[in-house]
Amino acid sequence: MKISKTLFKNLSRCVSFSAYYDMYLNRFLHEVKEIDGKPVNKSVVDEVVNLNLEDDLFQNEENEDLMSIFSEMFDDDTGEDLTIFTNAQMEAFKDTFTEVERLAAIYIEKLIGKKVIASTDTYSQKKYSYRINGNDFYCYLDIYYEDEETIKIFEVKATTSKKYDDFLITVNKEKIPLFIMQNNGIMKFIGDDIVGMSVGEKKVDQKKIDDKKKNLFNRYSKEGKYIYDLAVERHIVENSINQSKDTKKKNVEYYLVVLNAEYHFDGTYDENNKPVYGLDKQGNALFKVYDMNSITEEYQNIITLERDEILKNNDYLRINTKCLGKCCDYKKTTQCKFYKICMKNVLKDGSILEYTGKNYAFSEFDSDGNRIILQPYDLINRGVYMIPEAREYLTKIDNIVEHDCYVNDEVYMDKERIKIGLGEIRYPIYHLDFESYNCPLPRFKGEKPYDQSLFQYSLHKEVKPGVCDIEKDHTEFLAQDHNDRRLELVEHLINDIDLSNGGCVMVYNKSFEKTRLKELALFYPQYKKQLDKINDHVFDLLEVLKGTKTFYDPLLSKEHKDRLKDSPNFTYYHKNLHGSFSIKKVLPLFTDLTYANLVVKNGTEAIVTYGMLPYLTEKEYNEKYLALRVYCRQDTWAMVEILRGLRKEL
C-alpha cells in the first residue's frame, strides 16, 4: 500500500479509517473482517461482487450494516461519491495558497542565502519514502535545501503566526513568550531553556512549561496540528534516510513557515499591479519561520506508535462506529472523509449536537459522587443521539429549557427582559451589515494576512418602529472590482448614517462590525471622528435574544437579577433554532422570508462570488453583482423583520 503523508494522518485518526478506505477503494472486493464486533459474511459478499445494488442478496440481514456504510459513501442511483467535501472558501483562495508557497520559497532563499528546491507543483518537489511490511510511506517537501553537511526542510502553511505569538506563560503576573526570535531570524521554542529563570520573586517551573507544551503535542489543537504535520514528515524522512545506502548521514533540520500576523502591507505594487511584500515599516517580513527540531524530535515516538497502529489496522480491517471524537474533525476543513458513516444517527434535526454550550452541557457522577463533564461524543458513542435521550445528563438551565422546548414543542420567551432590551433602541435605526474578503495575502495598504477587507455594506433606515421600506429606505455600497475601494466605502457610509439627532446603528453580532469600524478609523484617520461615532452607537440585536450578561446587567435591578437565577441566559428559544442564534435560523421564526431562493445564500458564497468578479463575462458579472446586492440587502432587511416580529410577540 502506498501511504502519503496526508493518508498517514487520516489512517491514524481511528481504527475504522483503514477499513472504510479499503471499502471506498475496492467496493465489494474489500477485505473488511468485522463491523462493531460482528463478523462480515465474506462468502455472501464474494457471491455478489458482480451484481448490482438491486439484487436480493443485498437484503440479507447479515449485510445490513455493510450496505448502510456503502450507502453513505456512494449514491445508490447515480454512484456519485458522497465522501467528497469541498470547502468553497478554500477553493476560492486556492491560487492564493499557491502564491503563498511561491513567496515563501523566495523568502527562505533570502533568509539562508542559499538556492532551495521548491515548486508549487507537488510532484516536482523533493520526495522521500521508505518501505515497511510491504507498505510505502512517502512525502513531498515544500522547500528543501541540501549541502555536504546539512539538510534543511521547510514546511509552508498558509496560516498565521498568531497562535505561536500568543503561546505564553504567566509568571508573577508577567507574560513570557515561549517562541523567541534568534539571531538567524528564526523563531525558536525556549520553554525548556527558561525553567528556573527568576521572574520577580518567582521562578519558571517545569510543570508550567510541560502543561503548556501539551498543546504543541496535540494534533487537534490550533498550535499542534501544524507541528504534527511536520513531525509526520520527519518520521518519513528519517526512516527513508535510515534505509538508504548512503553511509554519510547528514544533519537534518525541520522548520515551519507561516504568514506573519504582525505584518502590515505598505501598499507597494509592481508594474503589473501585483503587491510587493517587502519589509513593513516596523521591519516585519511577510513570513515567520519556526525552528521545530526539538519538538518534532520529541514527537517521533508518538508518530512511530501511530505508524505501527496503521500497519496493525491494515492487516486486520475492522470497523468501530463507536469511536467518535476529536479525530473526526467535524465541521473543520480537515473533517474526516467518512464522518457521515459514523455520525449518521446524529446528523439530523433534534440531535444532541443542538444543545448550546455542548462541550459543557452534559455530566454525570462517578461512584464517589464527583461530577464528570462529558463531551457530546461520549454520549454519542454510548448510543445517546437525540435531545430527549440526553435529559438525565443535563444540569444547566439553558440546556434543560432547550430540552423542554423540543420535547413539548413549546417556545420559551422572556418578554420582560426582551422589552427592557428593546427599550434601549434609539430612532432612527440604521440596520447595518458588512461583507468582507479575508484573503490570506493582504491586498491593500495597512492590511495584514487574513484581514477582513471590506468590499460591501447594506443599510436600511427605520425612522420609527416598523416604518421601513425594503427598497425606498435602503442604501448600499458594493465595490465594482478588486481595486482598493475602502475609502469610497467609508465616505458613502458616513454620508448614509446621520446620527446628528441621535439614533442607533443596529447590527447582528457586533464584534464583527465594531472591529471593522475600528480598522477603518485607523486606515483613514481623517474620518476617525465620524467612524468612532458610528461605533459608539452600535446596538446588537443578537445580545437581546442571547441575553448577553454585559448588555443586560446595567439595565436590570438587583431584584430582577435575583428572579433570573433559575432562568436561562437567553431570552428566546424555539426548537427550530437547532441550537444556533444565527440570523438565518432566527429569521424564519418571525417571517416567511428565506435565503433559499437567493443566488448568493450566505457569507461564504458572497466571498466566492466577489472573488470571481474580475474573471466573468459582462453578462455573468452583471448577474453576480446583482446577486451580491440582493444578498447583503436581505441581511439588513432580516433585522427589520426580526425586530418587527419581536414587537408583535410582546
XYZ file of C-alpha atoms in Angstrom:
650
model
C 0.000 0.000 0.000
C 1.286 3.483 -0.864
C 0.764 5.838 2.081
C 1.349 9.546 1.584
C 1.780 11.966 4.475
C -1.853 13.038 4.063
C -3.082 9.449 4.035
C -0.931 8.703 7.107
C -2.710 11.496 9.004
C -6.071 10.062 8.010
C -5.284 6.404 8.673
C -4.070 7.334 12.149
C -7.384 9.030 13.059
C -9.065 5.879 14.348
C -9.257 2.115 13.885
C -12.100 2.409 11.351
C -10.445 4.611 8.736
C -8.336 1.804 7.241
C -11.431 -0.340 6.770
C -13.512 2.489 5.324
C -10.681 3.379 2.971
C -10.419 -0.220 1.763
C -14.163 -0.348 1.114
C -14.006 3.036 -0.628
C -11.204 1.944 -2.969
C -12.244 -1.634 -3.642
C -16.023 -1.592 -3.174
C -17.184 -5.203 -2.815
C -13.661 -6.583 -3.219
C -12.819 -5.148 0.188
C -11.168 -7.145 2.986
C -13.160 -5.860 5.980
C -13.462 -8.591 8.593
C -15.859 -7.150 11.177
C -18.188 -4.246 11.989
C -18.720 -3.354 15.652
C -17.529 -6.812 16.672
C -19.803 -8.656 14.234
C -18.024 -10.657 11.507
C -18.738 -9.665 7.922
C -20.189 -12.594 5.958
C -17.482 -12.639 3.303
C -18.955 -15.600 1.439
C -22.114 -13.635 0.773
C -20.102 -10.604 -0.309
C -17.998 -12.703 -2.681
C -21.128 -14.017 -4.375
C -22.418 -10.572 -5.184
C -19.256 -8.847 -6.351
C -20.574 -8.623 -9.903
C -24.203 -7.953 -9.013
C -25.906 -4.571 -8.694
C -27.398 -2.976 -5.618
C -30.923 -4.117 -6.503
C -30.059 -7.799 -6.034
C -31.991 -9.631 -3.331
C -28.749 -10.785 -1.736
C -28.245 -7.232 -0.548
C -31.365 -7.535 1.561
C -29.639 -10.201 3.675
C -29.774 -9.017 7.289
C -26.207 -10.156 7.871
C -25.050 -7.449 5.464
C -27.389 -4.663 6.575
C -24.582 -2.782 8.343
C -22.324 -3.256 5.337
C -24.875 -1.796 2.932
C -25.569 1.063 5.304
C -21.906 2.031 5.115
C -21.838 1.875 1.328
C -24.989 3.998 1.138
C -23.132 6.787 2.962
C -20.192 6.557 0.537
C -21.993 6.351 -2.787
C -25.408 7.341 -4.101
C -27.394 4.167 -4.787
C -28.891 5.512 -8.012
C -26.097 7.549 -9.576
C -22.995 6.078 -7.952
C -21.941 9.625 -7.036
C -19.127 9.840 -4.497
C -20.746 11.210 -1.328
C -17.484 11.481 0.619
C -16.178 14.454 -1.346
C -16.188 17.504 0.907
C -15.455 20.827 -0.800
C -14.794 23.942 1.228
C -15.950 26.740 -1.068
C -13.876 29.390 0.673
C -10.734 27.239 0.499
C -11.363 26.724 -3.210
C -11.825 30.472 -3.701
C -8.314 31.113 -2.319
C -6.671 28.132 -3.998
C -4.474 30.275 -6.246
C -3.542 32.474 -3.291
C -2.365 29.443 -1.310
C -0.138 28.540 -4.259
C 1.237 32.080 -4.280
C 1.993 31.803 -0.552
C 4.182 28.757 -1.276
C 5.986 30.565 -4.092
C 6.654 33.661 -1.978
C 7.770 31.523 0.962
C 10.431 29.845 -1.163
C 11.756 33.246 -2.253
C 11.839 34.409 1.359
C 13.677 31.286 2.588
C 16.346 31.708 -0.108
C 16.969 35.250 1.143
C 16.932 34.149 4.782
C 19.504 31.362 4.436
C 21.339 32.857 1.454
C 21.117 29.597 -0.496
C 19.231 28.267 -3.510
C 16.465 25.856 -2.498
C 14.448 23.156 -4.219
C 10.811 24.249 -4.284
C 7.841 24.055 -6.613
C 4.146 24.846 -6.473
C 3.676 21.556 -8.334
C 3.753 18.864 -5.634
C 5.192 16.183 -7.912
C 8.163 18.409 -8.800
C 9.131 18.738 -5.140
C 11.791 16.723 -3.331
C 10.410 13.313 -2.316
C 11.346 10.940 0.491
C 9.972 7.441 1.025
C 10.616 4.242 2.929
C 9.194 0.735 2.859
C 7.980 -1.469 5.712
C 5.854 -4.643 5.673
C 5.072 -4.129 2.003
C 3.846 -0.538 2.562
C 5.493 2.534 1.042
C 5.342 5.675 3.184
C 6.236 8.862 1.301
C 6.074 12.674 1.395
C 6.898 15.640 -0.818
C 8.708 18.616 0.705
C 7.585 22.221 0.167
C 11.072 23.746 0.430
C 14.286 21.733 0.539
C 17.954 22.618 0.882
C 20.946 20.262 0.997
C 24.697 20.688 1.123
C 27.566 18.423 2.118
C 26.741 18.516 5.815
C 23.138 19.582 6.258
C 19.606 19.114 5.004
C 17.050 21.832 5.766
C 13.345 21.111 5.359
C 10.755 23.889 5.428
C 7.036 23.099 5.627
C 4.844 26.006 4.447
C 1.407 26.560 5.966
C -0.928 29.360 4.864
C -1.899 30.090 8.447
C -0.693 32.987 10.588
C 1.861 33.155 13.373
C -0.654 34.482 15.922
C -1.134 31.108 17.611
C 2.617 30.928 18.282
C 2.969 34.660 19.022
C 0.343 34.165 21.742
C 1.951 30.979 23.084
C 2.761 32.386 26.519
C 3.002 31.543 30.164
C 2.289 33.946 33.022
C 4.704 34.092 35.941
C 4.346 36.672 38.697
C 1.716 38.441 36.521
C 4.267 38.814 33.726
C 3.574 37.265 30.318
C 6.545 35.350 28.908
C 6.532 34.298 25.237
C 7.791 30.774 24.615
C 8.826 31.341 20.994
C 11.607 33.922 20.599
C 13.381 35.312 17.525
C 17.014 34.138 17.288
C 19.926 35.970 15.676
C 19.411 33.999 12.462
C 15.906 35.462 12.043
C 14.202 32.203 13.045
C 11.791 31.730 15.952
C 12.659 29.033 18.472
C 10.868 27.393 21.408
C 12.669 28.371 24.602
C 10.327 26.843 27.189
C 12.711 24.189 28.454
C 15.601 26.670 28.491
C 13.926 29.106 30.878
C 12.992 26.611 33.602
C 14.344 28.054 36.848
C 14.560 31.589 35.450
C 13.607 34.238 38.017
C 10.661 36.486 37.278
C 10.473 38.899 40.193
C 10.120 36.802 43.317
C 9.051 33.668 41.432
C 10.731 31.202 39.125
C 9.579 29.424 35.986
C 8.829 25.845 36.990
C 8.975 22.754 34.787
C 5.348 21.800 35.398
C 4.078 25.111 33.998
C 6.177 24.589 30.866
C 5.107 20.957 30.474
C 1.426 21.829 30.877
C 1.723 24.460 28.174
C 3.742 22.191 25.883
C 0.898 19.666 25.794
C -0.821 21.890 23.236
C 2.144 21.507 20.900
C 1.762 17.717 21.028
C -1.999 17.743 20.488
C -2.578 17.144 16.791
C -6.070 18.650 17.092
C -5.074 21.912 18.793
C -4.578 25.124 16.809
C -0.850 25.084 17.608
C -0.281 21.355 17.427
C -1.849 20.393 14.128
C 0.845 22.066 12.035
C 3.649 20.671 14.181
C 2.090 17.215 13.891
C 2.153 17.533 10.109
C 5.871 18.363 10.196
C 6.518 15.556 12.689
C 4.966 13.001 10.302
C 7.162 14.428 7.575
C 10.213 13.996 9.813
C 9.240 10.390 10.529
C 9.173 9.600 6.797
C 12.385 11.492 6.019
C 14.391 9.868 8.815
C 13.186 6.362 8.030
C 13.959 6.985 4.378
C 17.498 8.113 5.228
C 17.998 5.114 7.538
C 17.033 2.746 4.720
C 19.238 4.456 2.158
C 22.595 3.036 1.120
C 24.303 6.391 1.665
C 26.746 5.806 4.512
C 27.201 9.510 5.211
C 24.359 10.662 7.427
C 23.693 14.392 7.343
C 22.200 16.633 9.991
C 18.538 17.229 9.103
C 16.728 20.345 10.336
C 12.973 20.942 10.346
C 11.231 24.302 10.110
C 7.661 25.579 9.929
C 6.954 28.613 7.721
C 3.771 30.642 8.308
C 2.415 34.086 7.486
C 3.449 36.792 9.938
C 0.377 38.012 11.834
C 2.209 41.259 12.669
C 2.995 42.145 9.056
C 1.278 45.219 7.546
C 1.372 45.606 3.753
C 2.779 49.024 2.812
C 0.811 49.340 -0.435
C 3.694 48.824 -2.893
C 2.757 47.281 -6.255
C 4.804 46.226 -9.281
C 4.230 47.226 -12.923
C 1.521 44.564 -13.203
C -0.312 45.971 -10.159
C 0.617 42.969 -8.020
C 1.545 43.519 -4.354
C 5.241 43.594 -3.500
C 5.696 42.204 0.001
C 8.875 43.821 1.277
C 9.591 44.576 4.912
C 6.912 46.727 6.530
C 7.601 49.966 8.433
C 8.339 48.011 11.619
C 10.791 45.769 9.797
C 8.457 42.757 9.765
C 8.693 40.249 6.920
C 5.626 38.600 5.396
C 6.684 35.243 6.872
C 7.867 33.873 10.194
C 9.994 30.736 10.380
C 9.901 28.429 13.410
C 12.647 26.012 14.392
C 10.723 22.828 15.228
C 13.695 20.476 15.566
C 13.425 19.677 19.268
C 9.630 19.485 19.272
C 9.348 17.211 16.237
C 12.104 15.033 17.696
C 10.069 14.566 20.889
C 7.095 13.715 18.676
C 8.778 10.764 16.955
C 7.838 8.069 19.478
C 4.184 9.081 19.104
C 4.376 9.020 15.312
C 6.066 5.615 15.299
C 3.332 4.197 17.532
C 0.745 5.621 15.139
C 2.592 4.036 12.209
C 2.556 0.656 13.942
C -1.154 1.021 14.665
C -1.792 1.800 10.989
C 0.059 -1.367 9.973
C -1.957 -3.377 12.501
C -5.247 -1.919 11.279
C -4.341 -2.549 7.664
C -3.579 -6.193 8.426
C -6.957 -6.794 10.051
C -9.613 -4.409 8.742
C -12.370 -3.751 11.228
C -14.898 -1.002 11.841
C -15.889 0.504 15.154
C -18.680 3.037 14.696
C -18.468 3.997 18.373
C -15.101 5.767 18.333
C -16.212 9.301 17.502
C -14.245 12.166 18.966
C -11.799 14.927 18.076
C -10.370 12.592 15.454
C -13.453 13.263 13.300
C -12.578 16.987 12.972
C -16.303 17.544 12.497
C -17.138 20.807 10.676
C -13.458 21.666 10.210
C -11.591 21.901 6.924
C -9.799 18.706 7.996
C -13.080 16.851 8.547
C -12.834 13.084 8.131
C -13.825 11.866 4.696
C -16.110 9.239 6.223
C -17.722 11.268 9.020
C -21.236 10.723 7.632
C -20.966 6.983 8.251
C -20.175 7.125 11.959
C -22.326 10.207 12.585
C -25.399 9.242 10.584
C -27.501 8.893 13.745
C -26.791 12.470 14.853
C -26.690 14.301 11.532
C -30.395 15.060 11.764
C -32.745 17.569 13.353
C -33.106 17.152 17.092
C -29.707 15.587 17.752
C -27.767 16.252 20.960
C -25.348 18.378 18.931
C -28.032 21.088 19.016
C -27.581 21.761 22.719
C -25.898 25.144 23.239
C -22.586 25.095 25.091
C -22.500 21.399 24.273
C -18.917 20.902 25.439
C -20.125 21.656 28.978
C -23.787 20.671 28.706
C -23.508 17.050 29.806
C -22.270 15.486 33.017
C -22.674 12.513 35.338
C -21.485 11.438 38.792
C -18.860 8.800 39.456
C -19.072 6.255 42.295
C -17.549 8.785 44.713
C -20.130 11.425 43.895
C -17.785 13.577 41.821
C -19.261 15.320 38.805
C -17.645 14.384 35.488
C -18.087 16.584 32.420
C -18.979 14.545 29.322
C -18.293 15.571 25.763
C -21.040 15.122 23.150
C -19.051 12.290 21.565
C -19.005 10.430 24.885
C -22.789 10.217 24.719
C -22.949 9.501 21.002
C -20.561 6.569 21.457
C -22.940 5.268 24.132
C -25.834 5.416 21.689
C -27.353 8.674 23.009
C -28.219 10.564 19.847
C -31.306 12.731 20.275
C -32.252 15.649 22.533
C -34.810 13.708 24.654
C -32.337 10.873 25.316
C -29.839 13.217 26.983
C -32.136 14.595 29.698
C -30.516 12.687 32.586
C -27.135 14.230 31.733
C -28.335 17.859 31.807
C -27.744 20.192 34.757
C -27.603 23.657 33.183
C -30.883 25.540 32.968
C -30.230 26.682 29.382
C -29.995 23.076 28.210
C -32.981 21.959 30.249
C -35.101 24.694 28.642
C -33.841 23.632 25.200
C -34.833 20.063 26.027
C -38.316 21.110 27.157
C -38.858 23.312 24.087
C -38.053 20.368 21.853
C -39.951 17.677 23.747
C -43.041 19.779 24.451
C -42.948 21.708 21.157
C -43.095 24.980 23.043
C -41.424 28.375 22.722
C -39.501 29.992 25.564
C -39.738 33.784 25.692
C -38.747 36.162 28.485
C -40.936 39.065 27.378
C -39.960 41.261 30.291
C -36.240 41.142 29.534
C -36.777 41.500 25.780
C -38.953 44.567 26.378
C -36.213 46.083 28.555
C -33.591 45.289 25.920
C -35.563 46.769 23.047
C -36.239 49.807 25.202
C -32.581 50.775 24.698
C -33.127 51.303 20.970
C -32.981 54.909 19.769
C -34.526 56.015 16.491
C -33.825 56.265 13.681
C -32.313 52.796 13.416
C -29.655 52.248 10.772
C -29.599 48.482 10.172
C -26.018 47.777 9.033
C -24.269 44.730 7.595
C -20.739 44.431 6.159
C -19.309 41.856 3.751
C -15.575 41.239 3.671
C -12.881 39.314 1.801
C -10.413 37.606 4.167
C -7.611 36.918 1.711
C -4.559 35.048 3.100
C -2.301 37.647 1.473
C -3.013 41.318 2.269
C -4.271 43.180 -0.782
C -4.315 46.827 0.252
C -2.181 49.256 2.260
C -2.316 48.692 6.005
C -3.835 45.215 5.811
C -2.428 42.073 7.426
C -2.719 38.428 6.315
C -6.338 37.269 6.545
C -7.618 40.755 7.375
C -11.357 41.146 6.774
C -11.090 43.533 3.828
C -14.463 45.266 3.397
C -16.000 45.411 -0.059
C -19.713 45.897 0.665
C -22.300 47.187 3.084
C -26.077 47.324 3.231
C -28.107 49.836 5.223
C -31.827 50.049 5.993
C -33.126 53.135 7.797
C -36.077 52.616 10.154
C -37.329 56.059 11.199
C -39.737 54.782 13.858
C -40.988 51.358 14.979
C -41.972 49.309 11.932
C -41.657 52.205 9.470
C -39.144 50.981 6.885
C -39.449 50.039 3.200
C -37.210 47.322 1.778
C -36.285 49.438 -1.268
C -37.082 53.097 -0.543
C -35.276 53.121 2.807
C -32.257 51.187 1.591
C -28.772 52.427 0.694
C -25.695 50.378 -0.095
C -22.145 50.198 -1.370
C -20.535 47.386 -3.357
C -17.032 47.559 -4.830
C -17.146 47.233 -8.595
C -13.814 45.423 -8.885
C -10.810 44.262 -6.880
C -9.204 47.694 -6.653
C -8.948 49.369 -3.250
C -12.429 50.842 -2.720
C -12.286 51.119 1.068
C -12.097 54.934 1.121
C -15.135 55.143 -1.158
C -16.947 52.752 1.160
C -16.101 54.903 4.203
C -17.221 58.125 2.552
C -20.516 56.575 1.438
C -21.075 55.091 4.898
C -20.588 58.302 6.890
C -22.791 60.103 4.386
C -25.576 57.485 4.714
C -25.593 57.377 8.529
C -26.728 60.622 10.119
C -26.574 60.470 13.920
C -26.639 64.229 14.468
C -30.104 63.964 16.029
C -29.498 60.638 17.766
C -30.402 57.131 16.707
C -28.537 53.830 16.684
C -26.732 51.517 14.289
C -28.239 48.056 14.580
C -26.106 45.012 13.747
C -26.340 41.282 14.375
C -23.265 40.100 16.301
C -21.498 43.390 16.937
C -17.914 42.147 17.291
C -17.514 41.922 13.513
C -18.911 45.343 12.593
C -17.276 47.140 15.537
C -13.863 45.675 14.728
C -14.181 46.649 11.075
C -15.152 50.225 12.045
C -12.098 50.473 14.318
C -9.866 49.260 11.483
C -11.331 51.789 9.058
C -10.687 54.555 11.597
C -7.010 53.510 11.687
C -6.745 53.317 7.902
C -8.435 56.696 7.388
C -7.715 58.929 10.406
C -9.321 61.891 8.623
C -12.663 60.149 9.211
C -11.899 58.719 12.654
C -14.313 61.051 14.452
C -17.264 60.045 12.245
C -16.417 56.331 12.323
C -15.959 56.342 16.090
C -19.365 58.000 16.462
C -20.967 55.261 14.365
C -19.173 52.663 16.501
C -20.348 54.291 19.726
C -23.978 53.992 18.559
C -23.861 50.292 17.642
C -26.735 48.226 19.060
C -26.524 44.437 18.817
C -29.870 42.718 18.238
C -28.249 39.338 18.912
C -27.486 40.387 22.502
C -31.199 40.943 23.125
C -32.021 37.350 22.155
C -28.995 35.641 23.691
C -29.435 37.532 26.944
C -25.827 38.699 26.937
C -24.835 39.448 30.521
C -22.773 42.563 29.770
C -25.742 44.018 27.884
C -28.471 43.275 30.410
C -26.651 43.685 33.743
C -26.640 47.514 33.712
C -30.332 47.505 32.748
C -31.718 45.178 35.426
C -32.408 45.848 39.088
C -30.940 43.595 41.773
C -34.412 42.166 42.423
C -34.829 41.359 38.742
C -31.428 39.632 38.613
C -32.361 37.576 41.662
C -35.548 36.404 39.908
C -33.467 35.278 36.927
C -31.265 32.862 38.899
C -33.368 29.916 37.747
C -33.828 31.253 34.203
C -31.715 30.558 31.107
C -29.291 33.149 29.824
C -31.128 33.525 26.527
C -34.429 35.382 26.344
C -35.891 33.418 23.438
C -35.723 29.812 22.271
C -37.544 27.780 19.635
C -36.661 24.206 18.697
C -36.161 25.295 15.089
C -33.145 27.327 16.155
C -31.357 23.961 16.406
C -29.006 25.443 18.996
C -27.967 28.396 16.831
C -28.876 32.072 17.123
C -27.595 32.926 13.648
C -29.729 35.394 11.752
C -30.608 32.718 9.208
C -32.015 30.497 11.976
C -33.890 33.287 13.758
C -35.447 34.885 10.660
C -37.857 32.027 9.703
C -39.367 32.153 13.205
C -40.817 35.607 12.549
C -41.331 35.775 8.784
C -41.626 33.766 5.575
C -38.507 35.488 4.287
C -35.881 32.949 3.209
C -32.355 32.804 1.832
C -33.054 29.551 -0.013
C -34.191 31.214 -3.242
C -31.245 33.645 -3.441
C -28.352 33.150 -5.860
C -25.916 34.079 -3.062
C -27.197 32.406 0.114
C -24.529 33.005 2.761
C -21.339 34.821 3.638
C -19.069 32.166 2.179
C -20.867 32.351 -1.169
C -20.543 36.145 -1.019
C -16.755 35.803 -0.640
C -16.562 33.323 -3.513
C -18.771 35.486 -5.753
C -16.814 38.672 -5.055
C -13.587 36.769 -5.688
C -14.681 35.761 -9.185
C -15.962 39.186 -10.349
C -12.849 40.203 -12.372
C -12.917 36.945 -14.332
C -16.533 36.961 -15.530
C -18.111 37.910 -18.833
C -20.155 41.119 -18.829
C -23.417 39.149 -18.590
C -22.086 36.941 -15.777
C -20.671 39.974 -13.974
C -23.997 41.815 -14.017
C -25.819 38.736 -12.700
C -23.337 38.065 -9.888
C -23.029 41.734 -8.944
C -26.814 41.936 -8.584
C -26.838 38.694 -6.574
C -24.371 40.212 -4.070
C -26.529 43.307 -3.709
C -29.661 41.239 -3.094
C -27.941 39.021 -0.531
C -26.476 41.834 1.558
C -29.764 43.755 1.424
C -31.518 40.688 2.792
C -29.196 40.620 5.824
C -30.231 44.117 6.916
C -33.873 43.623 5.982
C -33.818 40.464 8.101
C -33.058 42.612 11.165
C -36.027 44.836 10.332
C -38.280 41.766 10.118
C -36.939 40.121 13.287
C -37.414 43.346 15.235
C -40.942 43.663 13.877
C -41.669 40.043 14.821
C -40.372 40.519 18.363
C -42.569 43.577 18.836
C -45.617 41.592 17.758
C -44.810 38.855 20.276
C -44.636 41.428 23.071
